[in-house]
Amino acid sequence: MGDHDTYMGLALEQAREALLQGQFPVGVVFVSDGRVVVSGQREHSSEKQELVNEIDHAEIVALRRFLAEDTAIESKSIVVYSTMEPCLMCYSTLILNGIRNIVYAYEDVMGGGTDLPLDQLHPLYAEMEITIVSGILRDKSLELFQRFFSNPENPYWKDSLLANYTMKQ
């Protein structure tokens, strides 16, 4: 469990940095053979919060960096550490790119994708074996999301199922 805490701590650093920039506090690190390969956090293509980019989630940003490095590291050796459960888009993108191990801190009750019943889908997905570990440093991640949702200057997902759930924790 110690390694999970260490690497999730690094993902939390990414999330804290995102929060300081007024971004949704999701941070991610990709780890292979005991070393961080890449990290990422949510990015917006615009300075204006009302023009939210729903493509550049932290997991996608990190995956693009990993793929751009032209490294010999195999995707199946990567463990992804994320401060929030990957959404359906991020989860499917990660697994389609060969990542099979995902560790997250805080559950996404509104859009989390890790409970997708892969065995009930078409063969491409049904044959994948994915390892998911949840709840690592959950309270520290929860605190960042509570700070985000309690800030009146952050309209992102205000009054959503996720925001309401988070504030009741």
XYZ file of N, CA and C in Angstrom:
507
model
N 0.807 -1.205 0.000
C 0.000 0.000 0.000
C 0.848 1.266 0.000
N 2.050 1.206 0.548
C 2.905 2.377 0.639
C 3.201 3.015 -0.697
N 3.481 2.182 -1.709
C 3.748 2.723 -3.038
C 2.539 3.470 -3.583
N 1.362 2.903 -3.388
C 0.144 3.587 -3.856
C 0.036 4.971 -3.215
N 0.292 5.039 -1.927
C 0.226 6.339 -1.236
C 1.251 7.322 -1.798
N 2.447 6.844 -2.040
C 3.514 7.706 -2.563
C 3.138 8.289 -3.914
N 2.715 7.426 -4.833
C 2.406 7.896 -6.187
C 1.119 8.715 -6.225
N 0.149 8.362 -5.377
C -1.063 9.177 -5.322
C -0.726 10.546 -4.740
N 0.233 10.586 -3.823
C 0.693 11.872 -3.295
C 1.232 12.769 -4.400
N 1.922 12.182 -5.364
C 2.434 12.953 -6.510
C 1.295 13.417 -7.409
N 0.287 12.576 -7.589
C -0.893 12.989 -8.360
C -1.622 14.124 -7.641
N -1.666 14.050 -6.323
C -2.294 15.124 -5.540
C -1.542 16.449 -5.699
N -0.225 16.394 -5.840
C 0.543 17.621 -6.097
C 0.097 18.250 -7.412
N -0.117 17.430 -8.428
C -0.614 17.931 -9.714
C -2.002 18.556 -9.531
N -2.836 17.905 -8.748
C -4.194 18.406 -8.512
C -4.172 19.732 -7.754
N -3.280 19.841 -6.773
C -3.165 21.105 -6.021
C -2.736 22.246 -6.948
N -1.814 21.953 -7.838
C -1.368 22.952 -8.805
C -2.526 23.385 -9.711
N -3.313 22.419 -10.160
C -4.486 22.732 -10.988
C -5.457 23.613 -10.215
N -5.699 23.271 -8.944
C -6.617 24.048 -8.117
C -6.118 25.481 -7.949
N -4.825 25.650 -7.749
C -4.253 26.997 -7.625
C -4.466 27.826 -8.890
N -4.590 27.148 -10.021
C -4.842 27.828 -11.297
C -6.332 27.974 -11.592
N -7.167 27.584 -10.617
C -8.605 27.677 -10.787
C -9.203 26.556 -11.603
N -8.423 25.491 -11.818
C -8.879 24.354 -12.618
C -9.481 23.272 -11.725
N -10.250 22.397 -12.348
C -10.799 21.228 -11.674
C -9.613 20.410 -11.150
N -9.582 20.062 -9.852
C -8.368 19.501 -9.244
C -8.133 18.003 -9.489
N -7.963 17.656 -10.752
C -7.589 16.283 -11.074
C -6.119 16.290 -11.484
N -5.354 15.443 -10.824
C -3.949 15.263 -11.156
C -3.688 13.799 -11.426
N -2.733 13.531 -12.302
C -2.441 12.167 -12.731
C -0.938 11.971 -12.839
N -0.479 10.784 -12.462
C 0.887 10.368 -12.777
C 0.831 8.964 -13.358
N 1.694 8.719 -14.343
C 1.873 7.395 -14.924
C 3.174 6.850 -14.364
N 3.129 5.653 -13.820
C 4.284 5.036 -13.186
C 4.606 3.717 -13.885
N 5.892 3.492 -14.125
C 6.357 2.223 -14.681
C 7.648 1.831 -13.972
N 7.680 0.612 -13.498
C 8.867 0.082 -12.815
C 9.379 1.015 -11.723
N 8.459 1.558 -10.939
C 8.842 2.362 -9.790
C 9.268 3.787 -10.080
N 9.031 4.264 -11.301
C 9.377 5.653 -11.574
C 8.244 6.344 -12.331
N 8.097 7.622 -12.059
C 7.076 8.406 -12.741
C 7.549 8.669 -14.165
N 6.711 8.323 -15.116
C 7.033 8.487 -16.532
C 6.524 9.837 -17.034
N 5.275 10.156 -16.731
C 4.675 11.451 -17.084
C 3.664 11.827 -16.022
N 3.289 13.094 -16.035
C 2.229 13.573 -15.147
C 1.337 14.511 -15.946
N 0.202 14.839 -15.373
C -0.709 15.750 -16.057
C -1.775 16.267 -15.135
N -2.427 17.287 -15.615
C -3.568 17.872 -14.926
C -4.507 18.428 -15.974
N -5.686 18.737 -15.555
C -6.718 19.245 -16.464
C -6.223 20.499 -17.175
N -6.511 20.609 -18.460
C -6.155 21.801 -19.226
C -7.392 22.332 -19.923
N -7.469 23.630 -20.016
C -8.533 24.283 -20.779
C -7.877 24.999 -21.937
N -8.547 24.990 -23.072
C -7.990 25.664 -24.246
C -8.246 27.156 -24.205
N -9.002 27.595 -23.236
C -9.362 29.006 -23.148
C -9.200 29.493 -21.723
N -8.897 30.754 -21.594
C -8.803 31.363 -20.264
C -10.193 31.527 -19.647
N -11.219 31.566 -20.485
C -12.580 31.798 -20.010
C -13.184 30.497 -19.512
N -13.601 30.489 -18.259
C -14.167 29.296 -17.652
C -15.440 28.824 -18.354
N -16.197 29.741 -18.962
C -17.443 29.314 -19.600
C -17.188 28.511 -20.880
N -15.990 28.548 -21.395
C -15.631 27.768 -22.576
C -14.813 26.547 -22.154
N -15.452 25.636 -21.445
C -14.766 24.473 -20.899
C -14.457 23.474 -22.015
N -13.222 23.003 -22.011
C -12.777 21.988 -22.948
C -12.957 20.636 -22.262
N -13.860 19.825 -22.764
C -14.114 18.518 -22.144
C -13.288 17.400 -22.771
N -12.237 17.756 -23.485
C -11.367 16.740 -24.075
C -10.072 16.604 -23.285
N -9.508 17.702 -22.838
C -8.188 17.683 -22.218
C -8.248 17.429 -20.710
N -8.811 16.276 -20.359
C -8.801 15.840 -18.967
C -7.375 15.437 -18.607
N -7.090 15.377 -17.329
C -5.732 15.078 -16.858
C -5.193 13.769 -17.440
N -6.026 12.743 -17.495
C -5.581 11.447 -18.006
C -5.207 11.538 -19.490
N -5.985 12.286 -20.254
C -5.730 12.434 -21.686
C -4.455 13.246 -21.918
N -4.278 14.309 -21.136
C -3.069 15.131 -21.230
C -1.832 14.269 -20.964
N -1.880 13.472 -19.892
C -0.736 12.610 -19.557
C -0.527 11.540 -20.626
N -1.604 10.959 -21.124
C -1.478 9.933 -22.160
C -0.846 10.508 -23.424
N -1.257 11.702 -23.820
C -0.643 12.344 -24.998
C 0.848 12.555 -24.783
N 1.220 12.979 -23.593
C 2.646 13.183 -23.287
C 3.403 11.865 -23.361
N 2.824 10.827 -22.791
C 3.455 9.506 -22.797
C 3.653 9.023 -24.229
N 2.620 9.114 -25.047
C 2.700 8.638 -26.431
C 3.664 9.472 -27.268
N 3.786 10.762 -26.951
C 4.678 11.650 -27.704
C 6.152 11.412 -27.382
N 6.433 10.789 -26.243
C 7.829 10.579 -25.839
C 8.545 9.500 -26.632
N 7.824 8.730 -27.411
C 8.436 7.681 -28.225
C 9.357 6.813 -27.369
N 8.815 6.340 -26.297
C 9.572 5.552 -25.339
C 9.394 4.058 -25.600
N 10.285 3.274 -25.096
C 10.200 1.819 -25.240
C 9.342 1.197 -24.141
N 8.801 2.015 -23.256
C 7.971 1.510 -22.165
C 6.656 0.996 -22.735
N 6.307 -0.216 -22.373
C 5.053 -0.801 -22.829
C 3.893 -0.263 -21.991
N 2.805 0.044 -22.646
C 1.621 0.576 -21.961
C 1.130 -0.340 -20.855
N 1.239 -1.650 -21.068
C 0.729 -2.580 -20.055
C 1.534 -2.529 -18.755
N 2.728 -1.945 -18.785
C 3.522 -1.825 -17.556
C 3.176 -0.565 -16.762
N 2.368 0.301 -17.339
C 2.007 1.569 -16.702
C 0.924 1.364 -15.654
N 1.088 2.043 -14.521
C 0.022 2.167 -13.532
C -0.355 3.641 -13.517
N -1.624 3.928 -13.753
C -2.119 5.304 -13.751
C -2.659 5.613 -12.362
N -2.174 6.704 -11.783
C -2.667 7.199 -10.498
C -3.403 8.500 -10.760
N -4.686 8.543 -10.403
C -5.505 9.725 -10.635
C -6.229 10.121 -9.355
N -6.333 11.419 -9.130
C -6.995 11.897 -7.919
C -8.507 11.734 -7.981
N -9.034 11.460 -9.167
C -10.462 11.175 -9.321
C -10.629 9.997 -10.265
N -11.640 9.205 -9.996
C -11.965 8.094 -10.887
C -12.075 8.599 -12.319
N -11.388 7.960 -13.248
C -11.485 8.391 -14.640
C -12.923 8.312 -15.162
N -13.297 9.324 -15.922
C -14.607 9.321 -16.556
C -14.627 8.248 -17.638
N -15.774 8.034 -18.221
C -15.912 7.014 -19.258
C -14.971 7.274 -20.437
N -14.846 8.537 -20.855
C -13.957 8.874 -21.969
C -12.508 8.523 -21.630
N -12.050 8.950 -20.462
C -10.654 8.708 -20.072
C -10.385 7.229 -19.854
N -11.312 6.562 -19.188
C -11.150 5.128 -18.923
C -11.020 4.349 -20.222
N -11.945 4.573 -21.146
C -11.890 3.817 -22.397
C -10.664 4.179 -23.221
N -10.249 5.437 -23.194
C -9.055 5.841 -23.933
C -7.806 5.194 -23.344
N -7.724 5.149 -22.030
C -6.576 4.503 -21.386
C -6.506 3.023 -21.746
N -7.624 2.318 -21.617
C -7.564 0.880 -21.854
C -7.371 0.552 -23.337
N -7.908 1.384 -24.221
C -7.678 1.155 -25.650
C -6.219 1.389 -26.039
N -5.507 2.148 -25.208
C -4.083 2.384 -25.443
C -3.208 1.411 -24.652
N -3.804 0.350 -24.138
C -3.040 -0.732 -23.538
C -2.795 -0.640 -22.043
N -3.306 0.384 -21.387
C -3.111 0.519 -19.937
C -4.095 -0.392 -19.223
N -3.594 -1.157 -18.279
C -4.421 -2.157 -17.611
C -4.515 -1.982 -16.100
N -3.813 -0.976 -15.546
C -3.806 -0.767 -14.094
C -4.114 0.689 -13.775
N -5.206 0.891 -13.038
C -5.643 2.233 -12.700
C -5.917 2.302 -11.201
N -5.341 3.314 -10.578
C -5.524 3.560 -9.147
C -6.090 4.965 -9.018
N -7.168 5.117 -8.263
C -7.715 6.458 -8.088
C -8.066 6.736 -6.634
N -8.212 8.023 -6.332
C -8.478 8.460 -4.960
C -9.971 8.615 -4.690
N -10.605 9.509 -5.437
C -11.984 9.905 -5.146
C -12.916 9.420 -6.248
N -14.035 8.847 -5.859
C -14.990 8.310 -6.815
C -15.756 9.438 -7.521
N -16.000 9.231 -8.796
C -16.789 10.180 -9.586
C -18.196 9.613 -9.703
N -19.072 10.027 -8.785
C -20.425 9.481 -8.736
C -21.276 9.918 -9.921
N -20.820 10.901 -10.638
C -21.599 11.426 -11.753
C -21.133 10.863 -13.096
N -19.835 10.674 -13.269
C -19.340 10.282 -14.588
C -18.248 9.245 -14.587
N -18.008 8.618 -13.455
C -16.945 7.617 -13.381
C -17.195 6.455 -14.318
N -16.131 5.963 -14.935
C -16.288 4.914 -15.927
C -15.722 3.568 -15.557
N -15.102 3.452 -14.381
C -14.361 2.216 -14.092
C -15.247 1.021 -13.767
N -16.537 1.244 -13.569
C -17.417 0.099 -13.325
C -18.138 -0.340 -14.602
N -17.658 0.134 -15.730
C -18.204 -0.281 -17.016
C -18.056 -1.800 -17.149
N -19.143 -2.510 -17.401
C -19.068 -3.981 -17.494
C -18.436 -4.431 -18.823
N -17.124 -4.405 -18.877
C -16.408 -4.742 -20.102
C -16.792 -6.117 -20.642
N -17.038 -7.067 -19.760
C -17.358 -8.430 -20.199
C -18.691 -8.526 -20.931
N -19.496 -7.480 -20.863
C -20.779 -7.471 -21.554
C -20.722 -6.713 -22.880
N -19.546 -6.205 -23.225
C -19.389 -5.453 -24.465
C -18.819 -6.334 -25.566
N -18.546 -5.736 -26.688
C -17.981 -6.452 -27.833
C -16.620 -7.055 -27.461
N -16.149 -8.043 -28.246
C -14.919 -8.776 -27.915
C -13.693 -7.914 -27.622
N -13.527 -6.817 -28.310
C -12.369 -5.957 -28.061
C -12.259 -5.615 -26.577
N -13.376 -5.287 -25.966
C -13.399 -4.905 -24.555
C -13.583 -6.114 -23.636
N -14.423 -7.037 -24.058
C -14.788 -8.165 -23.198
C -13.591 -9.006 -22.782
N -12.552 -9.011 -23.589
C -11.383 -9.837 -23.297
C -10.303 -9.108 -22.491
N -10.532 -7.823 -22.182
C -9.549 -7.052 -21.420
C -9.644 -7.371 -19.932
N -8.485 -7.504 -19.310
C -8.428 -7.689 -17.864
C -7.814 -6.428 -17.273
N -8.621 -5.688 -16.557
C -8.219 -4.397 -15.991
C -8.203 -4.510 -14.473
N -7.174 -3.943 -13.850
C -7.088 -3.893 -12.395
C -7.370 -2.465 -11.951
N -8.359 -2.333 -11.074
C -8.748 -1.031 -10.540
C -8.575 -1.064 -9.026
N -7.904 -0.043 -8.481
C -7.779 0.132 -7.033
C -8.355 1.508 -6.723
N -9.289 1.565 -5.795
C -9.944 2.841 -5.479
C -9.712 3.250 -4.033
N -9.940 4.537 -3.768
C -9.922 5.046 -2.396
C -8.558 5.361 -1.816
N -7.514 5.374 -2.624
C -6.172 5.665 -2.108
C -6.061 7.180 -1.855
N -5.813 7.549 -0.614
C -5.739 8.948 -0.170
C -7.014 9.719 -0.546
N -8.135 9.037 -0.458
C -9.434 9.612 -0.817
C -9.714 10.916 -0.090
N -9.492 10.951 1.229
C -9.813 12.143 2.011
C -9.034 13.373 1.546
N -7.781 13.179 1.152
C -6.973 14.315 0.680
C -7.487 14.823 -0.662
N -7.904 13.912 -1.509
C -8.484 14.310 -2.789
C -9.841 14.977 -2.567
N -10.655 14.390 -1.722
C -11.970 14.956 -1.397
C -11.835 16.399 -0.931
N -10.850 16.660 -0.103
C -10.632 18.021 0.403
C -10.403 19.012 -0.747
N -9.643 18.611 -1.746
C -9.395 19.496 -2.894
C -10.683 19.763 -3.674
N -11.497 18.732 -3.872
C -12.758 18.916 -4.584
C -13.739 19.758 -3.772
N -13.735 19.615 -2.462
C -14.587 20.457 -1.618
C -14.155 21.919 -1.707
N -12.857 22.151 -1.715
C -12.363 23.528 -1.880
C -12.775 24.088 -3.233
N -12.674 23.274 -4.279
C -13.056 23.712 -5.619
C -14.542 24.081 -5.659
N -15.396 23.176 -5.198
C -16.833 23.409 -5.290
C -17.332 24.490 -4.340
N -16.602 24.769 -3.275
C -17.027 25.826 -2.352
C -16.579 27.213 -2.802
N -15.744 27.285 -3.819
C -15.280 28.572 -4.341
C -16.330 29.132 -5.304
N -16.947 30.274 -4.958
C -17.995 30.831 -5.822
C -17.488 31.276 -7.192
N -16.186 31.415 -7.352
C -15.620 31.819 -8.645
C -15.474 30.649 -9.619
N -15.721 29.433 -9.158
C -15.619 28.254 -10.012
C -17.015 27.746 -10.370
N -17.501 28.084 -11.559
C -18.849 27.651 -11.954
C -18.913 26.217 -12.493
N -17.776 25.585 -12.710
C -17.729 24.267 -13.335
C -18.459 23.221 -12.491
N -19.449 22.589 -13.056
C -20.277 21.564 -12.433
C -20.959 22.033 -11.150
N -21.142 23.334 -10.996
C -21.854 23.878 -9.831
C -23.251 23.270 -9.775
N -23.686 22.890 -8.622
C -25.017 22.306 -8.381
C -25.246 20.985 -9.118
N -24.184 20.317 -9.512
C -24.302 19.006 -10.161
C -24.396 17.915 -9.096
N -24.707 16.712 -9.543
C -24.705 15.561 -8.651
C -23.348 15.420 -7.969
N -22.267 15.588 -8.735
C -20.923 15.468 -8.172
C -20.651 16.533 -7.119
N -21.002 17.767 -7.419
C -20.774 18.864 -6.466
C -21.568 18.639 -5.185
N -22.833 18.288 -5.316
C -23.674 18.068 -4.135
C -23.183 16.884 -3.307
N -22.832 15.801 -3.950
C -22.287 14.635 -3.264
C -21.004 14.988 -2.526
N -20.124 15.713 -3.208
C -18.836 16.086 -2.637
C -19.010 16.962 -1.396
N -19.901 17.913 -1.463
C -20.076 18.840 -0.345
C -20.756 18.181 0.852
N -21.410 17.051 0.646
C -22.068 16.328 1.756
C -21.131 15.326 2.421
N -19.964 15.103 1.866
C -19.036 14.107 2.418
C -18.394 14.605 3.696
